[in-house]
Structure formats: C-alpha cells, structure tokens
Short mmCIF file of C-alpha atoms in Angstrom, two decimals:
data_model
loop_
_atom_site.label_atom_id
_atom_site.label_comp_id
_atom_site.label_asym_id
_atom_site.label_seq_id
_atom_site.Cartn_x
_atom_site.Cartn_y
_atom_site.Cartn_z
CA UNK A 1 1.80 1.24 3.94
CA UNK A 2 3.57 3.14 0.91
CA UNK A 3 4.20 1.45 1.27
CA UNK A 4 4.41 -0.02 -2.02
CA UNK A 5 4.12 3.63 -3.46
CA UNK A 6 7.89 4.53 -3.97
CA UNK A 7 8.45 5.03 -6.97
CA UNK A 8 6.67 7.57 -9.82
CA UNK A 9 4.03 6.01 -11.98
CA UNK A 10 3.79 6.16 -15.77
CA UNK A 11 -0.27 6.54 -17.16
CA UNK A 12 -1.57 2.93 -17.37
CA UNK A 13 -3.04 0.98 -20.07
CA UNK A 14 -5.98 -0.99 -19.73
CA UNK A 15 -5.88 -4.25 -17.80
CA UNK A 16 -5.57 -6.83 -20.62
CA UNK A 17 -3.03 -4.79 -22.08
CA UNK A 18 -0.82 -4.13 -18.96
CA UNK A 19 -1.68 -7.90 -17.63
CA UNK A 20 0.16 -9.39 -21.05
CA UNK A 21 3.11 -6.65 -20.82
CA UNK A 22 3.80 -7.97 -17.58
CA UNK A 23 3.51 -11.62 -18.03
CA UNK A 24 5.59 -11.92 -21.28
CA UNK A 25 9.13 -10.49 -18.63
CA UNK A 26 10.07 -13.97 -18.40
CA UNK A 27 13.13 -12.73 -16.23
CA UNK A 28 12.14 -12.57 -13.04
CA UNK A 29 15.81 -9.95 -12.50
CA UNK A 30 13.00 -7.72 -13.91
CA UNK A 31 11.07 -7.41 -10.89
CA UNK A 32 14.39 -5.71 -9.30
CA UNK A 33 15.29 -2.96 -11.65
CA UNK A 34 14.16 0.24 -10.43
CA UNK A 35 11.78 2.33 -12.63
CA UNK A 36 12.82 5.32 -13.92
CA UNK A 37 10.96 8.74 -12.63
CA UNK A 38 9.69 11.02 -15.28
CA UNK A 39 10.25 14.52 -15.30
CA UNK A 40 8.97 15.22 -11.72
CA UNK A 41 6.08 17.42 -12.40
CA UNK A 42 3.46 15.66 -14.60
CA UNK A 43 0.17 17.00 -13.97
CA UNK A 44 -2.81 15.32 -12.91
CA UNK A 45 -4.66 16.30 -16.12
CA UNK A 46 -2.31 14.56 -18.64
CA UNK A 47 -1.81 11.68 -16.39
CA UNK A 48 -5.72 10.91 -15.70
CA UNK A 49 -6.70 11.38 -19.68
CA UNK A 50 -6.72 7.53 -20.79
CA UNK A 51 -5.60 6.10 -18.15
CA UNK A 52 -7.63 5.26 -15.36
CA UNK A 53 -6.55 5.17 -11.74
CA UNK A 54 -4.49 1.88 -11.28
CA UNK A 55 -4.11 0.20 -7.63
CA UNK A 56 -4.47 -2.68 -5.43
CA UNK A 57 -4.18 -4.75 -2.18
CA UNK A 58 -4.53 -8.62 -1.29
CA UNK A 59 -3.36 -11.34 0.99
CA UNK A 60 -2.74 -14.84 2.32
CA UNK A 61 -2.18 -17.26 5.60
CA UNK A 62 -2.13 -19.50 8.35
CA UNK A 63 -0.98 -22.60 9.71
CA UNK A 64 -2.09 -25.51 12.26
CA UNK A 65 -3.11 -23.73 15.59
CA UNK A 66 -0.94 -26.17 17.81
CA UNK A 67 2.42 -25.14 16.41
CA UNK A 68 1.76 -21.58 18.23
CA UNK A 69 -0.26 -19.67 20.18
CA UNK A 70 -0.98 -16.87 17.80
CA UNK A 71 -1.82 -18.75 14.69
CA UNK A 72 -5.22 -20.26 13.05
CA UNK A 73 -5.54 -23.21 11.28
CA UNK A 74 -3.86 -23.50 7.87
CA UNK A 75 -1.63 -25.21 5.81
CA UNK A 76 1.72 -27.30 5.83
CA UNK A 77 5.00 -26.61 3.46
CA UNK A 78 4.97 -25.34 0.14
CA UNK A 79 6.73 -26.75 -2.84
CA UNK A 80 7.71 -23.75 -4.43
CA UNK A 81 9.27 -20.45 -3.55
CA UNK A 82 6.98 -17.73 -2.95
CA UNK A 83 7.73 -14.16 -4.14
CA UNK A 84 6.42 -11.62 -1.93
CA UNK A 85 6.84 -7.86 -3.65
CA UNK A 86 7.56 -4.49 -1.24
CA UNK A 87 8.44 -1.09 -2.20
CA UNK A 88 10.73 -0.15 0.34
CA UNK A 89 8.41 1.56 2.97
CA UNK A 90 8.74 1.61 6.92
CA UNK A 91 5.37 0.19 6.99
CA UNK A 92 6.30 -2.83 5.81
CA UNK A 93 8.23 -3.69 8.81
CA UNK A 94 5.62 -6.85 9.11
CA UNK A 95 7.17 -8.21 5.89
CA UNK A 96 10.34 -7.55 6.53
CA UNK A 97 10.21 -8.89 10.18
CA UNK A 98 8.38 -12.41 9.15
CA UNK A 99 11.23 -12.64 5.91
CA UNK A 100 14.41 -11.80 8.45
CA UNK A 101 12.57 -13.87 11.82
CA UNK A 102 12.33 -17.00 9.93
CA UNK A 103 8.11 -16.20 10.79
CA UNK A 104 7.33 -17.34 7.35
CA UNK A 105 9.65 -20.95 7.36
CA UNK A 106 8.07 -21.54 11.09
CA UNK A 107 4.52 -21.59 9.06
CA UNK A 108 6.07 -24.18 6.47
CA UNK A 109 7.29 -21.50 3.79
CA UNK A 110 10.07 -20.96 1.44
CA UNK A 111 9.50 -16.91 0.91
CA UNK A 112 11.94 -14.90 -1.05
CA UNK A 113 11.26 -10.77 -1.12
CA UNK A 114 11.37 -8.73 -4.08
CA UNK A 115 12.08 -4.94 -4.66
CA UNK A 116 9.93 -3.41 -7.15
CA UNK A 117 8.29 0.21 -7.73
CA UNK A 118 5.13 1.80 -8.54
CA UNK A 119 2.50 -0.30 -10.03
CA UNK A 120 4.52 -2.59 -11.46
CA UNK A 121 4.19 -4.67 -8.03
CA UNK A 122 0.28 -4.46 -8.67
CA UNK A 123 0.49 -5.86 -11.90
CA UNK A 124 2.99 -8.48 -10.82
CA UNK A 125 0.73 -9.45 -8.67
CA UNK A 126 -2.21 -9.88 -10.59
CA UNK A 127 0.28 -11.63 -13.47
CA UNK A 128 1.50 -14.41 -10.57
CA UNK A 129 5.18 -13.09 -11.67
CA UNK A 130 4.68 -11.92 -7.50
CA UNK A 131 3.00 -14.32 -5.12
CA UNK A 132 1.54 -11.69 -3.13
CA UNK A 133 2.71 -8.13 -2.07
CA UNK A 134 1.58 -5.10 0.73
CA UNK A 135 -0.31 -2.28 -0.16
CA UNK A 136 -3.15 0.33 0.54
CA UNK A 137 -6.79 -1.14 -0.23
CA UNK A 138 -8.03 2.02 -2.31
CA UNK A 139 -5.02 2.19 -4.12
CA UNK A 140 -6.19 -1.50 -5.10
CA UNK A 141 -9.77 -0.98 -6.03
CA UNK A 142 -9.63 0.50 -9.69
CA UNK A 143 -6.89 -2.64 -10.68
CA UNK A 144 -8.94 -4.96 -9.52
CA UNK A 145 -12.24 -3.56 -11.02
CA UNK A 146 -10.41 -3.68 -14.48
CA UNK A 147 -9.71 -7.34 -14.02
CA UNK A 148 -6.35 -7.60 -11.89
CA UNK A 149 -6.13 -10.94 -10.60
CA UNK A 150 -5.09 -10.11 -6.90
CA UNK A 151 -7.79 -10.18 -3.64
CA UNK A 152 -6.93 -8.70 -0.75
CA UNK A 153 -7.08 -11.17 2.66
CA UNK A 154 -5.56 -9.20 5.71
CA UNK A 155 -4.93 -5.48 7.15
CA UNK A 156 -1.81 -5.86 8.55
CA UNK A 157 -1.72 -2.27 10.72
CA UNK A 158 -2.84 1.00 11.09
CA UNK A 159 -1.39 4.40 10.28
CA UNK A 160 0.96 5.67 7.43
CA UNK A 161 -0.14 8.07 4.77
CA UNK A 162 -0.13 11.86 5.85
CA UNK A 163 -1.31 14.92 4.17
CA UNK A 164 1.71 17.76 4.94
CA UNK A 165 1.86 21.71 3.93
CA UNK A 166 4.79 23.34 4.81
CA UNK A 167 5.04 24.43 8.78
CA UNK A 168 4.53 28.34 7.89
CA UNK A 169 1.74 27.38 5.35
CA UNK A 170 -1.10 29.42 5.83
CA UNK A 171 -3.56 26.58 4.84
CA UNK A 172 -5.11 25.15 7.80
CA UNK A 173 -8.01 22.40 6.26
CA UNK A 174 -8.76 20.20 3.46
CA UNK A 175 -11.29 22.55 2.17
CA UNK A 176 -8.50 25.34 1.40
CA UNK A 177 -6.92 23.12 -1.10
CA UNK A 178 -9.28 24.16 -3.84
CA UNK A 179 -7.40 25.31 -7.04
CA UNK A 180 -4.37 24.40 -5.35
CA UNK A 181 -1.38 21.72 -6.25
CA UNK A 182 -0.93 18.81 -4.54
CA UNK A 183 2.64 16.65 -4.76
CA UNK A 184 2.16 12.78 -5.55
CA UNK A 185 4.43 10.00 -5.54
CA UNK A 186 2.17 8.53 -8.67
CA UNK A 187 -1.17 9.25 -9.85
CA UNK A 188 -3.75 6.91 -7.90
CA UNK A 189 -1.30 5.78 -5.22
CA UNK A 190 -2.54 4.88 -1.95
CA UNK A 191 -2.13 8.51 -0.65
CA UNK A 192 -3.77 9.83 -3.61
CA UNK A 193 -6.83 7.53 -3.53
CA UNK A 194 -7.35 7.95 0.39
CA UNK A 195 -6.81 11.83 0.62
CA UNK A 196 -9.23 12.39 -2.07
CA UNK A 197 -11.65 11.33 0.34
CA UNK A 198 -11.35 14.24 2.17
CA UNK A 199 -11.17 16.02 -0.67
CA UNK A 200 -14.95 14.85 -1.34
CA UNK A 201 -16.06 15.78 2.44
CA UNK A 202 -14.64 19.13 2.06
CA UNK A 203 -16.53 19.57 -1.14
CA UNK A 204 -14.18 18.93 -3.54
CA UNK A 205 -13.88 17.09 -6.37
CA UNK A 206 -10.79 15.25 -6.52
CA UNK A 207 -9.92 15.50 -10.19
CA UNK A 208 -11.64 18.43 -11.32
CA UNK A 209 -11.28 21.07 -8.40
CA UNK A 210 -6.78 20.26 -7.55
CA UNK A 211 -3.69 19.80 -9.45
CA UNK A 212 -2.08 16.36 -8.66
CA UNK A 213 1.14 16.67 -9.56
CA UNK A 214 3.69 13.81 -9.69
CA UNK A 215 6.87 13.92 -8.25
CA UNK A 216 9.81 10.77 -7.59
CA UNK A 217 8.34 9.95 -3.82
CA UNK A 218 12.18 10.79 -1.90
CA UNK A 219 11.63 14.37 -3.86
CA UNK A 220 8.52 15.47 -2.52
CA UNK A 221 9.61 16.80 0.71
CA UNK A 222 12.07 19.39 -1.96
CA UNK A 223 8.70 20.09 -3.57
CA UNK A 224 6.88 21.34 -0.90
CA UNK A 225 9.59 23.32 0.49
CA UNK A 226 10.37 24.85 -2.73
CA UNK A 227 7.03 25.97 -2.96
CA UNK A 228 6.37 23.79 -6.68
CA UNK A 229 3.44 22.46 -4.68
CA UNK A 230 1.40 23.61 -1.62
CA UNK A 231 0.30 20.13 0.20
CA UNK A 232 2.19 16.99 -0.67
CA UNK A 233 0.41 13.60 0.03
CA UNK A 234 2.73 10.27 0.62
CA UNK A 235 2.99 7.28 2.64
CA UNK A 236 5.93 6.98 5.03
CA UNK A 237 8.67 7.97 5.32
CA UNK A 238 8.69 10.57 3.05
CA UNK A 239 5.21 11.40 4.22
CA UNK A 240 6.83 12.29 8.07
CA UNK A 241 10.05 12.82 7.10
CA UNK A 242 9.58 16.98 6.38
CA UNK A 243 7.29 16.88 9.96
CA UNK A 244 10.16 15.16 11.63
CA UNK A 245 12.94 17.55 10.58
CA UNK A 246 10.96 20.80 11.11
CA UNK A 247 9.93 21.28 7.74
CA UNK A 248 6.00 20.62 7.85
CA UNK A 249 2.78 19.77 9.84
CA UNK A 250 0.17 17.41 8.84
CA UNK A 251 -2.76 18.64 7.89
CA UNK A 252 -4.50 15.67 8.38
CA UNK A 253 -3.84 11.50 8.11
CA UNK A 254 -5.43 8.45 7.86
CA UNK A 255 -6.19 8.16 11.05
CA UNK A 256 -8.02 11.10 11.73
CA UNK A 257 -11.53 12.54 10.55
CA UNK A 258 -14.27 10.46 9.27
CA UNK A 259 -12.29 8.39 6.80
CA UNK A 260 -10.37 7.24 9.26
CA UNK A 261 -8.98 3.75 8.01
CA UNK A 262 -8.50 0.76 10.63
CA UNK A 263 -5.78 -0.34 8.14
CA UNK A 264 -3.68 1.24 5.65
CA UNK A 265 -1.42 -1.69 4.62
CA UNK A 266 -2.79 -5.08 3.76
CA UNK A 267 -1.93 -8.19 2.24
CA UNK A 268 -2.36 -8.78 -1.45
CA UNK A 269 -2.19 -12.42 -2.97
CA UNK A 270 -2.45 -13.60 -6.53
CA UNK A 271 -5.22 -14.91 -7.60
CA UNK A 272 -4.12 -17.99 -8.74
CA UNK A 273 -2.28 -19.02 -5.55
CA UNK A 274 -5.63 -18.23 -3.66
CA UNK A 275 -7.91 -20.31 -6.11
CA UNK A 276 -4.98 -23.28 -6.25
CA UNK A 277 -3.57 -23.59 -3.21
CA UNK A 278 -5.84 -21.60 -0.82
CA UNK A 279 -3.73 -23.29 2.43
CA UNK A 280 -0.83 -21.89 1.71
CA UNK A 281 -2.45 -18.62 1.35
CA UNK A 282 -3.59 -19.03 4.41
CA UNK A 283 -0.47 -19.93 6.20
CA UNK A 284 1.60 -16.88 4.07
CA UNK A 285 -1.16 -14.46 5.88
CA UNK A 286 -1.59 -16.00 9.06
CA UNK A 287 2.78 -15.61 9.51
CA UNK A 288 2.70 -11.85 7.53
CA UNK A 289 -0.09 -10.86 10.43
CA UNK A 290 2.71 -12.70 13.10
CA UNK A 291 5.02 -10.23 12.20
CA UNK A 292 2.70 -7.53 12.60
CA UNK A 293 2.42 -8.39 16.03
CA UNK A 294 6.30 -8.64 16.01
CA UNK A 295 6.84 -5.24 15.18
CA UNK A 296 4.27 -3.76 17.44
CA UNK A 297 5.96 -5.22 20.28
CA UNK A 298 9.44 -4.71 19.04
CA UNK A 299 9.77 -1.40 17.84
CA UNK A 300 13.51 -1.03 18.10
CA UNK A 301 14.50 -4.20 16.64
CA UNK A 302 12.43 -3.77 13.90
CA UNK A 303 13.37 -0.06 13.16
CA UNK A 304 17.35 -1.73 13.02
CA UNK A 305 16.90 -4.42 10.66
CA UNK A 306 15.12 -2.17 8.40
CA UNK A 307 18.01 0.18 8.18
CA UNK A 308 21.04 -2.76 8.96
CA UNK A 309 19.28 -4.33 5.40
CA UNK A 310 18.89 -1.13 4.17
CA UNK A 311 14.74 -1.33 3.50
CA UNK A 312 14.46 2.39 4.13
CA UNK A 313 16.81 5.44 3.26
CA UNK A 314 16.29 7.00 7.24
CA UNK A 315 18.38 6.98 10.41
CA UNK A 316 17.45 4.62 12.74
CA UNK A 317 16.06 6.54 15.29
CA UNK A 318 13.67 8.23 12.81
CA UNK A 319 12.30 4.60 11.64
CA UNK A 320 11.61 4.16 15.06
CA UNK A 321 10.22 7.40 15.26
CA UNK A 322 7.49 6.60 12.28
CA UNK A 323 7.07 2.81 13.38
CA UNK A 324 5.74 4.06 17.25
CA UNK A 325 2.89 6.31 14.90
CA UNK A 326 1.03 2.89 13.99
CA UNK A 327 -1.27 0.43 15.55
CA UNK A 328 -0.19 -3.05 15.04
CA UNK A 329 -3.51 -5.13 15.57
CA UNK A 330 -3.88 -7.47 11.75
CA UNK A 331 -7.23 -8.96 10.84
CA UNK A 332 -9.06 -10.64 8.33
CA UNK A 333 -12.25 -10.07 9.93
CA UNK A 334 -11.69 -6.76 10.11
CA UNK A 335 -10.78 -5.76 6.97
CA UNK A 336 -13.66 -7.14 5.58
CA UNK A 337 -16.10 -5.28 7.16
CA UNK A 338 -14.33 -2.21 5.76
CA UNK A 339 -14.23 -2.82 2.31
CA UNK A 340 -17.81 -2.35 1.26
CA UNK A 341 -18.41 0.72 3.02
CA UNK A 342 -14.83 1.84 1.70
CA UNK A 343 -15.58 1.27 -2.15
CA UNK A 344 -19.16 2.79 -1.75
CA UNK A 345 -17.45 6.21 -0.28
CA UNK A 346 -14.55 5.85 -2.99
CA UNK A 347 -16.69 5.38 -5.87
CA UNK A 348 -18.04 9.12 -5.41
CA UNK A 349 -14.16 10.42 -6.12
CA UNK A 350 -15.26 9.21 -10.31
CA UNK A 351 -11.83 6.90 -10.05
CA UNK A 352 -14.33 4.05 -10.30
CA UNK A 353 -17.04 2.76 -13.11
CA UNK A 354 -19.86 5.27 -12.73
CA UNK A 355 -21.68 1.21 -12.83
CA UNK A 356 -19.73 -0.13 -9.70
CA UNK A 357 -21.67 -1.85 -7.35
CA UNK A 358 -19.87 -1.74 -4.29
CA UNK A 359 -21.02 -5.06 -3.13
CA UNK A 360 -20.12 -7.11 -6.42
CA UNK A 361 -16.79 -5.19 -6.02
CA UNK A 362 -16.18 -6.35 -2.65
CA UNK A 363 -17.00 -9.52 -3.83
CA UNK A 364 -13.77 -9.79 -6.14
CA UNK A 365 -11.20 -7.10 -3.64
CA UNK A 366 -11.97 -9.63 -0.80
CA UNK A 367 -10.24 -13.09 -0.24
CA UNK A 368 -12.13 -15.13 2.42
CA UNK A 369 -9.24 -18.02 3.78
CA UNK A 370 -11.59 -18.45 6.73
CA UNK A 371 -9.56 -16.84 9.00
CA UNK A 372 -10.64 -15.90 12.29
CA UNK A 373 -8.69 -12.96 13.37
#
C-alpha cells in the first residue's frame, strides 16, 4: 500500500466542496505536479478541527476466461484511455508490473499511469479526473461516507504499513503510546486510520489520548531519529526503511495482532466507470490482480523496474527487501468479507458519523463486478 500516502495532506473540506475543486482542473498536467508539504510538524489537533478524516480505496476487472488461465470472465477493449493514479509506493508493484508487462493491453486496455500525492488521488478518483487508483481500505472509508464517488472491488496483497520507534526506544507496546507523538505522512492516511486500531485495543483513544503529527512521508525516518516524535506510522518504504538501515524496530504491523488485515492495498475505481461500463471494470481488476500474482512470483524483476523507472527513491536490493515482506494472493471475494467487520471496528476510532451503519456503508465502499476470486 502507501501506498498512495506519499505526500503530506492539507485539512480537507467537505465532500461537495473538495469534489467541485477537483473537477473544475480541466488540465489533466495537474494530476502530475507534486503537492507541496507544509511545515512538517502540524499537529493532529489543528488538522482534525473541521476537517474530517479523508480516505479511500476501490477497484475494477476481468476479461474472457479463455484468453488465460488466471483470468474470469469480463470485458473486451476499451475506447478510451484509462487513468490509473499511484503515489509512488513499493506496494504498488502490481500496478506498475500490469502498466510495464503489457498485463493491462492483454485484457483489451489502453491504461496510462499517473503520479499524484496525498488525497488528491482520492478525490481524483471520486471526480473521474482518475479512472481508478490503489490504496488502503480505511484510509477510504470517511471519503466515501461523505459522498466520494469511488467503490473499492479488489485487495490486491498483503502487508505494508508498520508502526516503528527508534531501535533503543524504551517503548515496547501500543499501550505505552499514551500522551505520546506519533509521526504521519498526512492526517487519516492509511497508516493513520489502521494503527489507530490498535490504539483502540490498547485503550486508547486515537484522537484524544496521542499527538499525530504530520510530517513530508521521505522525512519521517529524520523525525523519529531526531527524537521530534517517538513512534512514526507509514506505509512502505519509508515505513521499513529506518528498520532496514539499523535505525528502528517495528512495534507492530498490519499483519500482526487482532487487526490483522488480509489486504492493505486494493483497487479503487470511479464510480462512474463502474455504473457505465462495469466490463471494463472488470477486466482493469481482473489484469491489476494478474500482476499481483506477477510480482509475487517475480520478486526481483519487479523490485528492478520499480527502481530502472524510478517508482521508488530505494536501492534495488532494499525494494526487494520490502517486496519479499508481502503476501501476494488478490481477491474480490475476499475483500468483501472484510469490509463490514472492518468499518464496524473503525467506526469506534470517532473518524466516522457517530450514525454509520456499517452495513449501509459497506454497501457504497464495496463494488461487486461478480468476480470470483
């Protein structure tokens, strides 16, 4: 996942508001231009007054099952040129691997893959200014609950957000964290929203009893050895990274404890593409889980052409490094069966209406293409 978490996030507006903003960029160069960090210590409590925590995840695919072994049935070629949004993560390996494989033009698709930071890819998304785009299905919840017109179809694999303290720290669980600051890449990114899980099963509040404090996502690890913060939370690589070089250990991930999450990263699609042509969905999530499988069984090819095309600011070996930490095993079905559980245990972190009914929520986060994988 970040997946799609790189960049810092300014406080959000309210749906309508942000929806309109993004739809009236009628250049599409837009989408490219990196956003601008803030000053990198914003604190949880200015950021969270007015704003609302703003995320989201959804996805598309499939083609006819004769044309290979792997695929479901789906859809032929598409018209248009779809835009698929990343943030520059090594979890998204899958999209990158189906964009450089020719995976996507095998199912019948003309994809083209756009940079973009922070929430802005969410509220592409939604806006249909991006086709579809990966991302972490908490951070997706409170977007789509304020009217985001995205669904999520697909988990794509497993692993990716980490919860690090430096390696002499003398914190040694969640539970210590109390009263303490804890570095973000952006306030309700997918490490934020999943960590404050823990948060609640430690007895925590998650925005009342620690300090989120935002930081530009490559400038975390500096934070946390600098002492500005004592835990930093982040999606790879800048969640390993410090743990790699020395620097850290995890105090816990997403795939440990009892939140552990099948998937972190998923596929995201625009609601309009899934209402209008639900096919090609179909086909753009049947090839994005294709090069799931890819990566899983190509590790060192995979962990190349994300640094040869320059995806990820690592070494090589060190993408590799990250990309052997995940399971790489997409589903629909899956996915599904997470979400309403997921939103019930994620409405008790107060990111969500007080009012949410998990089951009319995962009503509108889930896109059902009838896939049956």
């Amino acid at each position: 996942m970040s997946s799609t978490d790189g960049q810092q996030d300014e406080p959000q507006p309210e749906a309508d508001e942000t929806n309109a903003a993004v739809a009236s960029h009628d250049d599409e160069e837009d989408l490219a231009t990196p956003v601008e960090p803030e000053s990198p210590a914003l604190s949880r409590r200015r950021l969270f007054a007015g704003a609302g925590i703003a995320t989201a995840v959804v996805a598309g695919g499939g083609l006819a099952a004769w044309l290979t072994a792997r695929r479901t049935p789906g859809a032929g070629n598409v018209n248009r040129t779809l835009k698929i949004g990343y943030g520059g993560g090594v979890c998204e390996g899958p999209l990158y691997v189906a964009h450089h494989q020719k995976i996507f033009e095998k199912h019948g698709l003309d994809v083209e893959i756009i940079k973009t930071g922070g929430d802005e890819i969410k509220d592409a998304v939604g806006a249909g200014k991006l086709d579809a785009a990966p991302g972490i299905f908490f951070s997706w919840l409170k977007p789509i609950e304020q009217g985001i017109d995205a669904k999520l179809a697909a988990g794509l694999h497993e692993g990716c957000l980490r919860l690090v303290v430096t390696k002499d720290s003398p914190l040694t669980s969640v539970a210590e964290l109390r009263g303490k600051p804890i570095g973000v890449g952006a306030i309700g990114d997918s490490a934020m929203s999943f960590f404050s899980l823990d948060l609640l099963d430690a007895g925590l509040h998650p925005s009342e009893d620690v300090d989120w404090r935002v930081f530009p996502a490559d400038q975390l690890a500096d934070a946390l050895t600098r002492g500005d913060v004592a835990a930093i939370a982040a999606s790879d690589p800048n969640g390993l990274l410090p743990t790699l070089k020395g620097k850290a250990r995890e105090l816990t991930n997403n795939q440990q404890g009892a939140n552990r999450q099948l998937y972190c990263c998923a596929t995201a699609i625009n609601g309009r593409l899934l209402r209008e042509d639900p096919d090609v969905a179909r086909s753009l999530v049947t090839a994005w889980a294709e090069g799931s499988r890819w990566v899983g069984a190509n590790i060192a090819q995979t962990a190349a052409l994300e640094v040869e095309h320059k995806y990820v600011a690592a070494e090589q070996p060190v993408v590799e490094a990250i990309l052997n930490t995940y399971g790489y095993n997409p589903s629909a079905i899956r996915l599904k069966d997470e979400i309403t559980p997921g939103i019930a245990k994620f409405a008790r972190t107060g990111y969500l209406d007080r009012k949410t009914d998990p089951n009319a929520l995962a009503d509108k986060v889930y896109a059902d293409l009838a896939l049956t994988w």
